[in-house]
PDB file of C-alpha atoms and ligand atoms in Angstrom:
ATOM      1  CA  UNK F   1      29.974  36.595  56.388  1.00  0.00           C
ATOM      2  CA  UNK F   2      27.450  39.673  54.464  1.00  0.00           C
ATOM      3  CA  UNK F   3      29.086  43.121  54.178  1.00  0.00           C
ATOM      4  CA  UNK F   4      26.374  46.016  53.317  1.00  0.00           C
ATOM      5  CA  UNK F   5      27.498  46.971  49.709  1.00  0.00           C
ATOM      6  CA  UNK F   6      27.660  50.112  48.457  1.00  0.00           C
ATOM      7  CA  UNK F   7      26.602  50.991  45.626  1.00  0.00           C
ATOM      8  CA  UNK F   8      28.263  52.778  42.770  1.00  0.00           C
ATOM      9  CA  UNK F   9      27.584  53.583  39.503  1.00  0.00           C
ATOM     10  CA  UNK F  10      30.554  54.208  37.863  1.00  0.00           C
ATOM     11  CA  UNK F  11      33.832  52.133  39.594  1.00  0.00           C
ATOM     12  CA  UNK F  12      36.282  53.578  39.185  1.00  0.00           C
ATOM     13  CA  UNK F  13      39.907  53.017  40.551  1.00  0.00           C
ATOM     14  CA  UNK F  14      39.346  54.786  43.881  1.00  0.00           C
ATOM     15  CA  UNK F  15      36.069  52.606  44.332  1.00  0.00           C
ATOM     16  CA  UNK F  16      38.206  49.375  44.480  1.00  0.00           C
ATOM     17  CA  UNK F  17      40.516  50.498  47.042  1.00  0.00           C
ATOM     18  CA  UNK F  18      37.483  51.787  48.460  1.00  0.00           C
ATOM     19  CA  UNK F  19      36.279  47.851  48.778  1.00  0.00           C
ATOM     20  CA  UNK F  20      38.835  46.843  49.636  1.00  0.00           C
ATOM     21  CA  UNK F  21      39.030  49.129  52.964  1.00  0.00           C
ATOM     22  CA  UNK F  22      35.178  48.177  53.641  1.00  0.00           C
ATOM     23  CA  UNK F  23      36.133  44.556  53.355  1.00  0.00           C
ATOM     24  CA  UNK F  24      34.121  44.528  50.319  1.00  0.00           C
ATOM     25  CA  UNK F  25      34.934  41.655  47.853  1.00  0.00           C
ATOM     26  CA  UNK F  26      35.629  42.668  43.974  1.00  0.00           C
ATOM     27  CA  UNK F  27      34.356  40.648  41.186  1.00  0.00           C
ATOM     28  CA  UNK F  28      36.563  40.815  37.502  1.00  0.00           C
ATOM     29  CA  UNK F  29      35.295  38.343  34.350  1.00  0.00           C
ATOM     30  CA  UNK F  30      37.299  38.796  30.789  1.00  0.00           C
ATOM     31  CA  UNK F  31      35.612  40.357  28.183  1.00  0.00           C
ATOM     32  CA  UNK F  32      36.673  41.210  24.859  1.00  0.00           C
ATOM     33  CA  UNK F  33      33.713  41.857  22.875  1.00  0.00           C
ATOM     34  CA  UNK F  34      31.012  44.433  22.360  1.00  0.00           C
ATOM     35  CA  UNK F  35      27.943  41.499  22.968  1.00  0.00           C
ATOM     36  CA  UNK F  36      30.087  39.142  26.026  1.00  0.00           C
ATOM     37  CA  UNK F  37      31.342  43.047  27.970  1.00  0.00           C
ATOM     38  CA  UNK F  38      27.229  44.263  27.626  1.00  0.00           C
ATOM     39  CA  UNK F  39      26.075  41.239  29.683  1.00  0.00           C
ATOM     40  CA  UNK F  40      29.198  40.613  32.072  1.00  0.00           C
ATOM     41  CA  UNK F  41      28.240  44.641  32.630  1.00  0.00           C
ATOM     42  CA  UNK F  42      24.790  44.648  32.893  1.00  0.00           C
ATOM     43  CA  UNK F  43      25.416  41.748  35.732  1.00  0.00           C
ATOM     44  CA  UNK F  44      26.787  44.551  37.941  1.00  0.00           C
ATOM     45  CA  UNK F  45      30.576  42.366  37.982  1.00  0.00           C
ATOM     46  CA  UNK F  46      32.958  45.605  39.372  1.00  0.00           C
ATOM     47  CA  UNK F  47      36.387  45.436  36.607  1.00  0.00           C
ATOM     48  CA  UNK F  48      35.898  43.964  32.874  1.00  0.00           C
ATOM     49  CA  UNK F  49      39.432  42.424  32.299  1.00  0.00           C
ATOM     50  CA  UNK F  50      40.451  42.785  28.841  1.00  0.00           C
ATOM     51  CA  UNK F  51      42.817  40.209  29.035  1.00  0.00           C
ATOM     52  CA  UNK F  52      45.524  39.558  26.337  1.00  0.00           C
ATOM     53  CA  UNK F  53      44.326  36.068  27.627  1.00  0.00           C
ATOM     54  CA  UNK F  54      42.339  37.279  23.934  1.00  0.00           C
ATOM     55  CA  UNK F  55      44.834  35.307  21.853  1.00  0.00           C
ATOM     56  CA  UNK F  56      43.930  31.490  23.575  1.00  0.00           C
ATOM     57  CA  UNK F  57      40.308  32.298  23.703  1.00  0.00           C
ATOM     58  CA  UNK F  58      39.151  34.421  20.058  1.00  0.00           C
ATOM     59  CA  UNK F  59      42.624  33.183  18.718  1.00  0.00           C
ATOM     60  CA  UNK F  60      43.123  30.298  19.056  1.00  0.00           C
ATOM     61  CA  UNK F  61      47.285  30.487  19.757  1.00  0.00           C
ATOM     62  CA  UNK F  62      48.524  28.414  22.142  1.00  0.00           C
ATOM     63  CA  UNK F  63      50.035  31.271  24.554  1.00  0.00           C
ATOM     64  CA  UNK F  64      49.580  35.253  25.204  1.00  0.00           C
ATOM     65  CA  UNK F  65      52.698  35.883  23.654  1.00  0.00           C
ATOM     66  CA  UNK F  66      51.461  36.827  19.338  1.00  0.00           C
ATOM     67  CA  UNK F  67      48.798  38.829  20.304  1.00  0.00           C
ATOM     68  CA  UNK F  68      49.203  42.842  19.144  1.00  0.00           C
ATOM     69  CA  UNK F  69      48.962  45.778  20.827  1.00  0.00           C
ATOM     70  CA  UNK F  70      46.570  47.203  18.041  1.00  0.00           C
ATOM     71  CA  UNK F  71      44.315  43.473  18.374  1.00  0.00           C
ATOM     72  CA  UNK F  72      44.539  44.199  22.104  1.00  0.00           C
ATOM     73  CA  UNK F  73      43.293  47.455  21.063  1.00  0.00           C
ATOM     74  CA  UNK F  74      40.475  46.892  18.364  1.00  0.00           C
ATOM     75  CA  UNK F  75      39.125  44.127  22.156  1.00  0.00           C
ATOM     76  CA  UNK F  76      38.759  46.985  24.182  1.00  0.00           C
ATOM     77  CA  UNK F  77      36.848  49.177  22.083  1.00  0.00           C
ATOM     78  CA  UNK F  78      34.847  47.056  21.848  1.00  0.00           C
ATOM     79  CA  UNK F  79      34.739  46.589  24.942  1.00  0.00           C
ATOM     80  CA  UNK F  80      34.207  50.015  25.923  1.00  0.00           C
ATOM     81  CA  UNK F  81      31.307  50.710  23.425  1.00  0.00           C
ATOM     82  CA  UNK F  82      29.495  47.942  25.851  1.00  0.00           C
ATOM     83  CA  UNK F  83      29.535  49.571  29.001  1.00  0.00           C
ATOM     84  CA  UNK F  84      28.042  51.519  32.098  1.00  0.00           C
ATOM     85  CA  UNK F  85      29.491  50.401  34.587  1.00  0.00           C
ATOM     86  CA  UNK F  86      33.283  48.327  35.207  1.00  0.00           C
ATOM     87  CA  UNK F  87      36.014  49.048  34.688  1.00  0.00           C
ATOM     88  CA  UNK F  88      37.622  48.544  31.702  1.00  0.00           C
ATOM     89  CA  UNK F  89      41.785  47.396  32.505  1.00  0.00           C
ATOM     90  CA  UNK F  90      43.245  45.961  29.077  1.00  0.00           C
ATOM     91  CA  UNK F  91      46.448  44.027  28.842  1.00  0.00           C
ATOM     92  CA  UNK F  92      49.452  45.419  27.441  1.00  0.00           C
ATOM     93  CA  UNK F  93      49.931  42.475  25.532  1.00  0.00           C
ATOM     94  CA  UNK F  94      53.941  40.674  25.766  1.00  0.00           C
ATOM     95  CA  UNK F  95      56.572  42.800  23.246  1.00  0.00           C
ATOM     96  CA  UNK F  96      54.553  46.123  23.942  1.00  0.00           C
ATOM     97  CA  UNK F  97      56.740  46.875  27.522  1.00  0.00           C
ATOM     98  CA  UNK F  98      59.605  44.937  28.177  1.00  0.00           C
ATOM     99  CA  UNK F  99      62.016  46.980  26.092  1.00  0.00           C
ATOM    100  CA  UNK F 100      61.665  50.473  28.189  1.00  0.00           C
ATOM    101  CA  UNK F 101      59.831  52.974  29.665  1.00  0.00           C
ATOM    102  CA  UNK F 102      59.228  54.784  26.858  1.00  0.00           C
ATOM    103  CA  UNK F 103      57.758  52.081  24.241  1.00  0.00           C
ATOM    104  CA  UNK F 104      56.338  50.861  27.903  1.00  0.00           C
ATOM    105  CA  UNK F 105      54.564  54.504  28.094  1.00  0.00           C
ATOM    106  CA  UNK F 106      53.651  54.330  24.177  1.00  0.00           C
ATOM    107  CA  UNK F 107      51.500  51.139  24.168  1.00  0.00           C
ATOM    108  CA  UNK F 108      49.680  52.618  27.532  1.00  0.00           C
ATOM    109  CA  UNK F 109      49.410  56.193  25.665  1.00  0.00           C
ATOM    110  CA  UNK F 110      48.391  54.137  22.882  1.00  0.00           C
ATOM    111  CA  UNK F 111      46.079  51.773  24.385  1.00  0.00           C
ATOM    112  CA  UNK F 112      43.715  54.914  26.995  1.00  0.00           C
ATOM    113  CA  UNK F 113      43.915  57.051  23.405  1.00  0.00           C
ATOM    114  CA  UNK F 114      42.294  54.511  20.919  1.00  0.00           C
ATOM    115  CA  UNK F 115      40.091  52.483  23.247  1.00  0.00           C
ATOM    116  CA  UNK F 116      38.907  54.620  25.397  1.00  0.00           C
ATOM    117  CA  UNK F 117      39.890  51.732  28.478  1.00  0.00           C
ATOM    118  CA  UNK F 118      40.222  53.060  31.840  1.00  0.00           C
ATOM    119  CA  UNK F 119      43.827  51.548  32.923  1.00  0.00           C
ATOM    120  CA  UNK F 120      46.275  49.672  31.746  1.00  0.00           C
ATOM    121  CA  UNK F 121      47.593  45.445  33.798  1.00  0.00           C
ATOM    122  CA  UNK F 122      51.194  44.162  32.766  1.00  0.00           C
ATOM    123  CA  UNK F 123      53.100  41.332  34.046  1.00  0.00           C
ATOM    124  CA  UNK F 124      55.790  41.561  36.304  1.00  0.00           C
ATOM    125  CA  UNK F 125      58.177  43.462  39.286  1.00  0.00           C
ATOM    126  CA  UNK F 126      60.926  44.658  39.772  1.00  0.00           C
ATOM    127  CA  UNK F 127      62.112  43.963  36.300  1.00  0.00           C
ATOM    128  CA  UNK F 128      58.998  46.035  34.869  1.00  0.00           C
ATOM    129  CA  UNK F 129      59.395  48.812  38.006  1.00  0.00           C
ATOM    130  CA  UNK F 130      61.182  51.643  35.666  1.00  0.00           C
ATOM    131  CA  UNK F 131      58.009  51.400  33.271  1.00  0.00           C
ATOM    132  CA  UNK F 132      54.849  51.201  35.565  1.00  0.00           C
ATOM    133  CA  UNK F 133      56.056  54.508  36.973  1.00  0.00           C
ATOM    134  CA  UNK F 134      56.651  55.834  33.933  1.00  0.00           C
ATOM    135  CA  UNK F 135      53.190  54.572  32.953  1.00  0.00           C
ATOM    136  CA  UNK F 136      52.205  56.433  36.509  1.00  0.00           C
ATOM    137  CA  UNK F 137      53.922  59.718  35.991  1.00  0.00           C
ATOM    138  CA  UNK F 138      51.590  59.981  32.954  1.00  0.00           C
ATOM    139  CA  UNK F 139      48.322  59.782  34.669  1.00  0.00           C
ATOM    140  CA  UNK F 140      47.437  56.656  33.030  1.00  0.00           C
ATOM    141  CA  UNK F 141      45.797  53.085  36.388  1.00  0.00           C
ATOM    142  CA  UNK F 142      47.764  49.965  36.671  1.00  0.00           C
ATOM    143  CA  UNK F 143      46.994  47.184  38.310  1.00  0.00           C
ATOM    144  CA  UNK F 144      50.173  44.095  38.513  1.00  0.00           C
ATOM    145  CA  UNK F 145      50.529  40.717  38.300  1.00  0.00           C
ATOM    146  CA  UNK F 146      52.007  38.285  40.070  1.00  0.00           C
ATOM    147  CA  UNK F 147      52.198  34.867  40.368  1.00  0.00           C
ATOM    148  CA  UNK F 148      52.354  32.175  37.100  1.00  0.00           C
ATOM    149  CA  UNK F 149      53.072  35.174  34.938  1.00  0.00           C
ATOM    150  CA  UNK F 150      51.779  33.537  31.224  1.00  0.00           C
ATOM    151  CA  UNK F 151      53.437  35.735  28.876  1.00  0.00           C
ATOM    152  CA  UNK F 152      57.025  34.126  30.633  1.00  0.00           C
ATOM    153  CA  UNK F 153      55.608  30.772  30.118  1.00  0.00           C
ATOM    154  CA  UNK F 154      58.790  30.695  28.046  1.00  0.00           C
ATOM    155  CA  UNK F 155      61.146  31.059  30.643  1.00  0.00           C
ATOM    156  CA  UNK F 156      58.173  28.419  33.981  1.00  0.00           C
ATOM    157  CA  UNK F 157      58.097  25.930  31.263  1.00  0.00           C
ATOM    158  CA  UNK F 158      54.937  25.118  32.855  1.00  0.00           C
ATOM    159  CA  UNK F 159      51.495  26.761  34.134  1.00  0.00           C
ATOM    160  CA  UNK F 160      51.712  25.106  37.186  1.00  0.00           C
ATOM    161  CA  UNK F 161      51.840  26.932  40.686  1.00  0.00           C
ATOM    162  CA  UNK F 162      54.524  29.456  41.600  1.00  0.00           C
ATOM    163  CA  UNK F 163      55.967  30.692  44.774  1.00  0.00           C
ATOM    164  CA  UNK F 164      55.961  27.229  46.140  1.00  0.00           C
ATOM    165  CA  UNK F 165      59.810  27.675  47.576  1.00  0.00           C
ATOM    166  CA  UNK F 166      60.487  30.417  50.166  1.00  0.00           C
ATOM    167  CA  UNK F 167      63.216  32.067  47.752  1.00  0.00           C
ATOM    168  CA  UNK F 168      60.538  33.146  44.846  1.00  0.00           C
ATOM    169  CA  UNK F 169      57.471  33.528  47.937  1.00  0.00           C
ATOM    170  CA  UNK F 170      59.801  36.367  49.161  1.00  0.00           C
ATOM    171  CA  UNK F 171      60.587  37.483  45.499  1.00  0.00           C
ATOM    172  CA  UNK F 172      56.728  38.082  44.947  1.00  0.00           C
ATOM    173  CA  UNK F 173      55.971  39.292  48.359  1.00  0.00           C
ATOM    174  CA  UNK F 174      58.705  42.407  47.755  1.00  0.00           C
ATOM    175  CA  UNK F 175      57.191  42.887  44.412  1.00  0.00           C
ATOM    176  CA  UNK F 176      54.545  43.316  46.066  1.00  0.00           C
ATOM    177  CA  UNK F 177      55.092  46.118  48.265  1.00  0.00           C
ATOM    178  CA  UNK F 178      57.162  47.470  44.892  1.00  0.00           C
ATOM    179  CA  UNK F 179      53.820  47.864  42.991  1.00  0.00           C
ATOM    180  CA  UNK F 180      52.093  49.453  45.882  1.00  0.00           C
ATOM    181  CA  UNK F 181      54.490  51.967  46.367  1.00  0.00           C
ATOM    182  CA  UNK F 182      55.433  52.485  43.354  1.00  0.00           C
ATOM    183  CA  UNK F 183      51.042  54.032  43.251  1.00  0.00           C
ATOM    184  CA  UNK F 184      49.468  50.600  41.173  1.00  0.00           C
ATOM    185  CA  UNK F 185      45.729  51.008  42.130  1.00  0.00           C
ATOM    186  CA  UNK F 186      46.051  46.919  41.924  1.00  0.00           C
ATOM    187  CA  UNK F 187      47.554  43.784  42.082  1.00  0.00           C
ATOM    188  CA  UNK F 188      46.699  40.460  40.105  1.00  0.00           C
ATOM    189  CA  UNK F 189      47.733  36.972  41.451  1.00  0.00           C
ATOM    190  CA  UNK F 190      48.077  34.049  39.506  1.00  0.00           C
ATOM    191  CA  UNK F 191      47.841  30.605  40.600  1.00  0.00           C
ATOM    192  CA  UNK F 192      49.661  30.852  43.819  1.00  0.00           C
ATOM    193  CA  UNK F 193      49.396  28.654  47.536  1.00  0.00           C
ATOM    194  CA  UNK F 194      46.549  30.493  48.910  1.00  0.00           C
ATOM    195  CA  UNK F 195      47.726  31.284  52.083  1.00  0.00           C
ATOM    196  CA  UNK F 196      51.180  33.334  50.546  1.00  0.00           C
ATOM    197  CA  UNK F 197      48.248  35.450  48.605  1.00  0.00           C
ATOM    198  CA  UNK F 198      46.265  36.077  51.811  1.00  0.00           C
ATOM    199  CA  UNK F 199      49.216  37.261  53.123  1.00  0.00           C
ATOM    200  CA  UNK F 200      50.149  39.653  50.424  1.00  0.00           C
ATOM    201  CA  UNK F 201      46.938  40.972  50.032  1.00  0.00           C
ATOM    202  CA  UNK F 202      47.204  41.833  54.330  1.00  0.00           C
ATOM    203  CA  UNK F 203      50.011  43.490  53.384  1.00  0.00           C
ATOM    204  CA  UNK F 204      48.859  45.669  51.355  1.00  0.00           C
ATOM    205  CA  UNK F 205      46.486  49.025  50.954  1.00  0.00           C
ATOM    206  CA  UNK F 206      45.328  48.427  47.733  1.00  0.00           C
ATOM    207  CA  UNK F 207      43.194  45.369  46.907  1.00  0.00           C
ATOM    208  CA  UNK F 208      44.020  42.438  45.388  1.00  0.00           C
ATOM    209  CA  UNK F 209      42.530  39.906  43.222  1.00  0.00           C
ATOM    210  CA  UNK F 210      43.323  36.128  42.856  1.00  0.00           C
ATOM    211  CA  UNK F 211      42.893  34.068  40.361  1.00  0.00           C
ATOM    212  CA  UNK F 212      44.254  30.342  41.229  1.00  0.00           C
ATOM    213  CA  UNK F 213      45.106  32.179  44.745  1.00  0.00           C
ATOM    214  CA  UNK F 214      42.398  30.342  47.627  1.00  0.00           C
ATOM    215  CA  UNK F 215      39.571  33.262  49.283  1.00  0.00           C
ATOM    216  CA  UNK F 216      41.577  34.970  51.507  1.00  0.00           C
ATOM    217  CA  UNK F 217      42.754  38.406  48.361  1.00  0.00           C
ATOM    218  CA  UNK F 218      40.366  41.169  47.601  1.00  0.00           C
ATOM    219  CA  UNK F 219      38.466  39.563  45.244  1.00  0.00           C
ATOM    220  CA  UNK F 220      38.345  37.355  42.509  1.00  0.00           C
ATOM    221  CA  UNK F 221      38.889  36.798  38.299  1.00  0.00           C
ATOM    222  CA  UNK F 222      38.060  34.456  36.149  1.00  0.00           C
ATOM    223  CA  UNK F 223      38.388  33.632  32.069  1.00  0.00           C
ATOM    224  CA  UNK F 224      34.503  34.720  31.082  1.00  0.00           C
ATOM    225  CA  UNK F 225      34.644  31.732  28.860  1.00  0.00           C
ATOM    226  CA  UNK F 226      36.163  29.214  30.999  1.00  0.00           C
ATOM    227  CA  UNK F 227      32.742  29.679  33.788  1.00  0.00           C
ATOM    228  CA  UNK F 228      30.506  29.477  31.440  1.00  0.00           C
ATOM    229  CA  UNK F 229      31.928  26.776  30.473  1.00  0.00           C
ATOM    230  CA  UNK F 230      32.203  27.537  27.113  1.00  0.00           C
ATOM    231  CA  UNK F 231      35.696  25.967  26.731  1.00  0.00           C
ATOM    232  CA  UNK F 232      36.071  22.394  27.840  1.00  0.00           C
ATOM    233  CA  UNK F 233      39.824  21.717  26.975  1.00  0.00           C
ATOM    234  CA  UNK F 234      40.534  23.353  30.182  1.00  0.00           C
ATOM    235  CA  UNK F 235      39.975  22.297  34.273  1.00  0.00           C
ATOM    236  CA  UNK F 236      42.387  23.542  36.368  1.00  0.00           C
ATOM    237  CA  UNK F 237      41.465  23.553  40.451  1.00  0.00           C
ATOM    238  CA  UNK F 238      41.254  26.160  40.853  1.00  0.00           C
ATOM    239  CA  UNK F 239      37.611  26.707  37.389  1.00  0.00           C
ATOM    240  CA  UNK F 240      34.714  27.090  39.070  1.00  0.00           C
ATOM    241  CA  UNK F 241      32.139  26.350  35.862  1.00  0.00           C
ATOM    242  CA  UNK F 242      28.563  28.141  36.284  1.00  0.00           C
ATOM    243  CA  UNK F 243      26.917  26.727  32.856  1.00  0.00           C
ATOM    244  CA  UNK F 244      28.018  24.470  30.762  1.00  0.00           C
ATOM    245  CA  UNK F 245      28.184  25.713  27.176  1.00  0.00           C
ATOM    246  CA  UNK F 246      30.090  23.849  25.090  1.00  0.00           C
ATOM    247  CA  UNK F 247      27.754  21.522  25.916  1.00  0.00           C
ATOM    248  CA  UNK F 248      24.870  23.270  24.784  1.00  0.00           C
ATOM    249  CA  UNK F 249      26.114  25.110  21.832  1.00  0.00           C
ATOM    250  CA  UNK F 250      27.001  22.109  20.634  1.00  0.00           C
ATOM    251  CA  UNK F 251      22.964  20.925  21.195  1.00  0.00           C
ATOM    252  CA  UNK F 252      21.869  23.708  19.478  1.00  0.00           C
ATOM    253  CA  UNK F 253      23.729  23.816  16.421  1.00  0.00           C
ATOM    254  CA  UNK F 254      23.655  20.437  15.874  1.00  0.00           C
ATOM    255  CA  UNK F 255      19.680  20.382  16.374  1.00  0.00           C
ATOM    256  CA  UNK F 256      19.236  24.009  14.146  1.00  0.00           C
ATOM    257  CA  UNK F 257      21.854  22.498  10.555  1.00  0.00           C
ATOM    258  CA  UNK F 258      19.012  19.053  11.275  1.00  0.00           C
ATOM    259  CA  UNK F 259      16.097  20.763  10.734  1.00  0.00           C
ATOM    260  CA  UNK F 260      17.462  22.930   7.798  1.00  0.00           C
ATOM    261  CA  UNK F 261      18.593  19.590   7.081  1.00  0.00           C
ATOM    262  CA  UNK F 262      15.200  18.128   7.004  1.00  0.00           C
ATOM    263  CA  UNK F 263      13.694  21.156   5.375  1.00  0.00           C
ATOM    264  CA  UNK F 264      11.609  21.764   8.999  1.00  0.00           C
ATOM    265  CA  UNK F 265      13.124  25.183   9.653  1.00  0.00           C
ATOM    266  CA  UNK F 266      12.359  27.998   8.731  1.00  0.00           C
ATOM    267  CA  UNK F 267       8.177  27.085   8.907  1.00  0.00           C
ATOM    268  CA  UNK F 268       5.485  29.085   7.476  1.00  0.00           C
ATOM    269  CA  UNK F 269       6.055  31.610  11.067  1.00  0.00           C
ATOM    270  CA  UNK F 270       9.372  32.491   9.748  1.00  0.00           C
ATOM    271  CA  UNK F 271       8.997  33.907   6.887  1.00  0.00           C
ATOM    272  CA  UNK F 272       7.532  36.521   4.852  1.00  0.00           C
TER     273      UNK F 272
HETATM  274  O1  KIV H 301      44.750  37.858  29.973  1.00  0.00           O
HETATM  275  C1  KIV H 301      43.550  37.159  31.442  1.00  0.00           C
HETATM  276  O2  KIV H 301      42.760  36.210  30.989  1.00  0.00           O
HETATM  277  C2  KIV H 301      44.406  37.604  32.760  1.00  0.00           C
HETATM  278  C3  KIV H 301      43.746  36.659  33.572  1.00  0.00           C
HETATM  279  C4  KIV H 301      44.455  35.665  33.325  1.00  0.00           C
HETATM  280  C5  KIV H 301      44.103  36.977  35.448  1.00  0.00           C
HETATM  281  O3  KIV H 301      45.432  38.059  32.858  1.00  0.00           O
END
């Protein structure tokens, strides 16, 4: 079903809730630097996530745990300088909010003040409820993140689909309702069964954005470097690759290398 799209000059947390109630799907992609953010924003993507996946994608760490608050602020401020329309959501990194609500608020304030981001995202349900409330109380919009929460990878042990068992699914549904009641403006659901994700999306009035959570939710998010095929070793079922940049870039770099070696670059037109 195609839905008449309202034009948003700037996407706000309110626009996202409006999109959900109008049945308009929400698009979200990651960016960690100015140049990529400019392209993503120019393409009309609604939300740019400065994800802690920067830890993997930009820094080459195995998990998202090592990235620091200072590094997230650096990435986020580069992204903010590029955007004209998208809402910029910044991940609170591991270790910057788990110990207590005061620390969580301090970290969120640093992100808002020092990067100019528009909202923060944090992983977890009832265990981070007090921190979420404290941040919201300071006027900072918060997006929740349930299901596969990569900051807890050592607790889970693997990156497999979450909430397949009834008990975990039930907890996830309760956590989603709690996030809505606490005042979050949206929730990311990562790698859970599509049926459960659809049920959650129907049970709350705030937008639910899925990654590996099927098509019954209110929007989708992917890691940009994965969807443009710049990374090529990560091949989960939920990932649609729109380009094969790994191959194209490899070809371009090796062609350049050959041209330099052969003395073919620069030619007469490419010099002063
Ligand atoms: O850090 C990230 O990129 C994320 C997405 C996978 C949702 O949290």
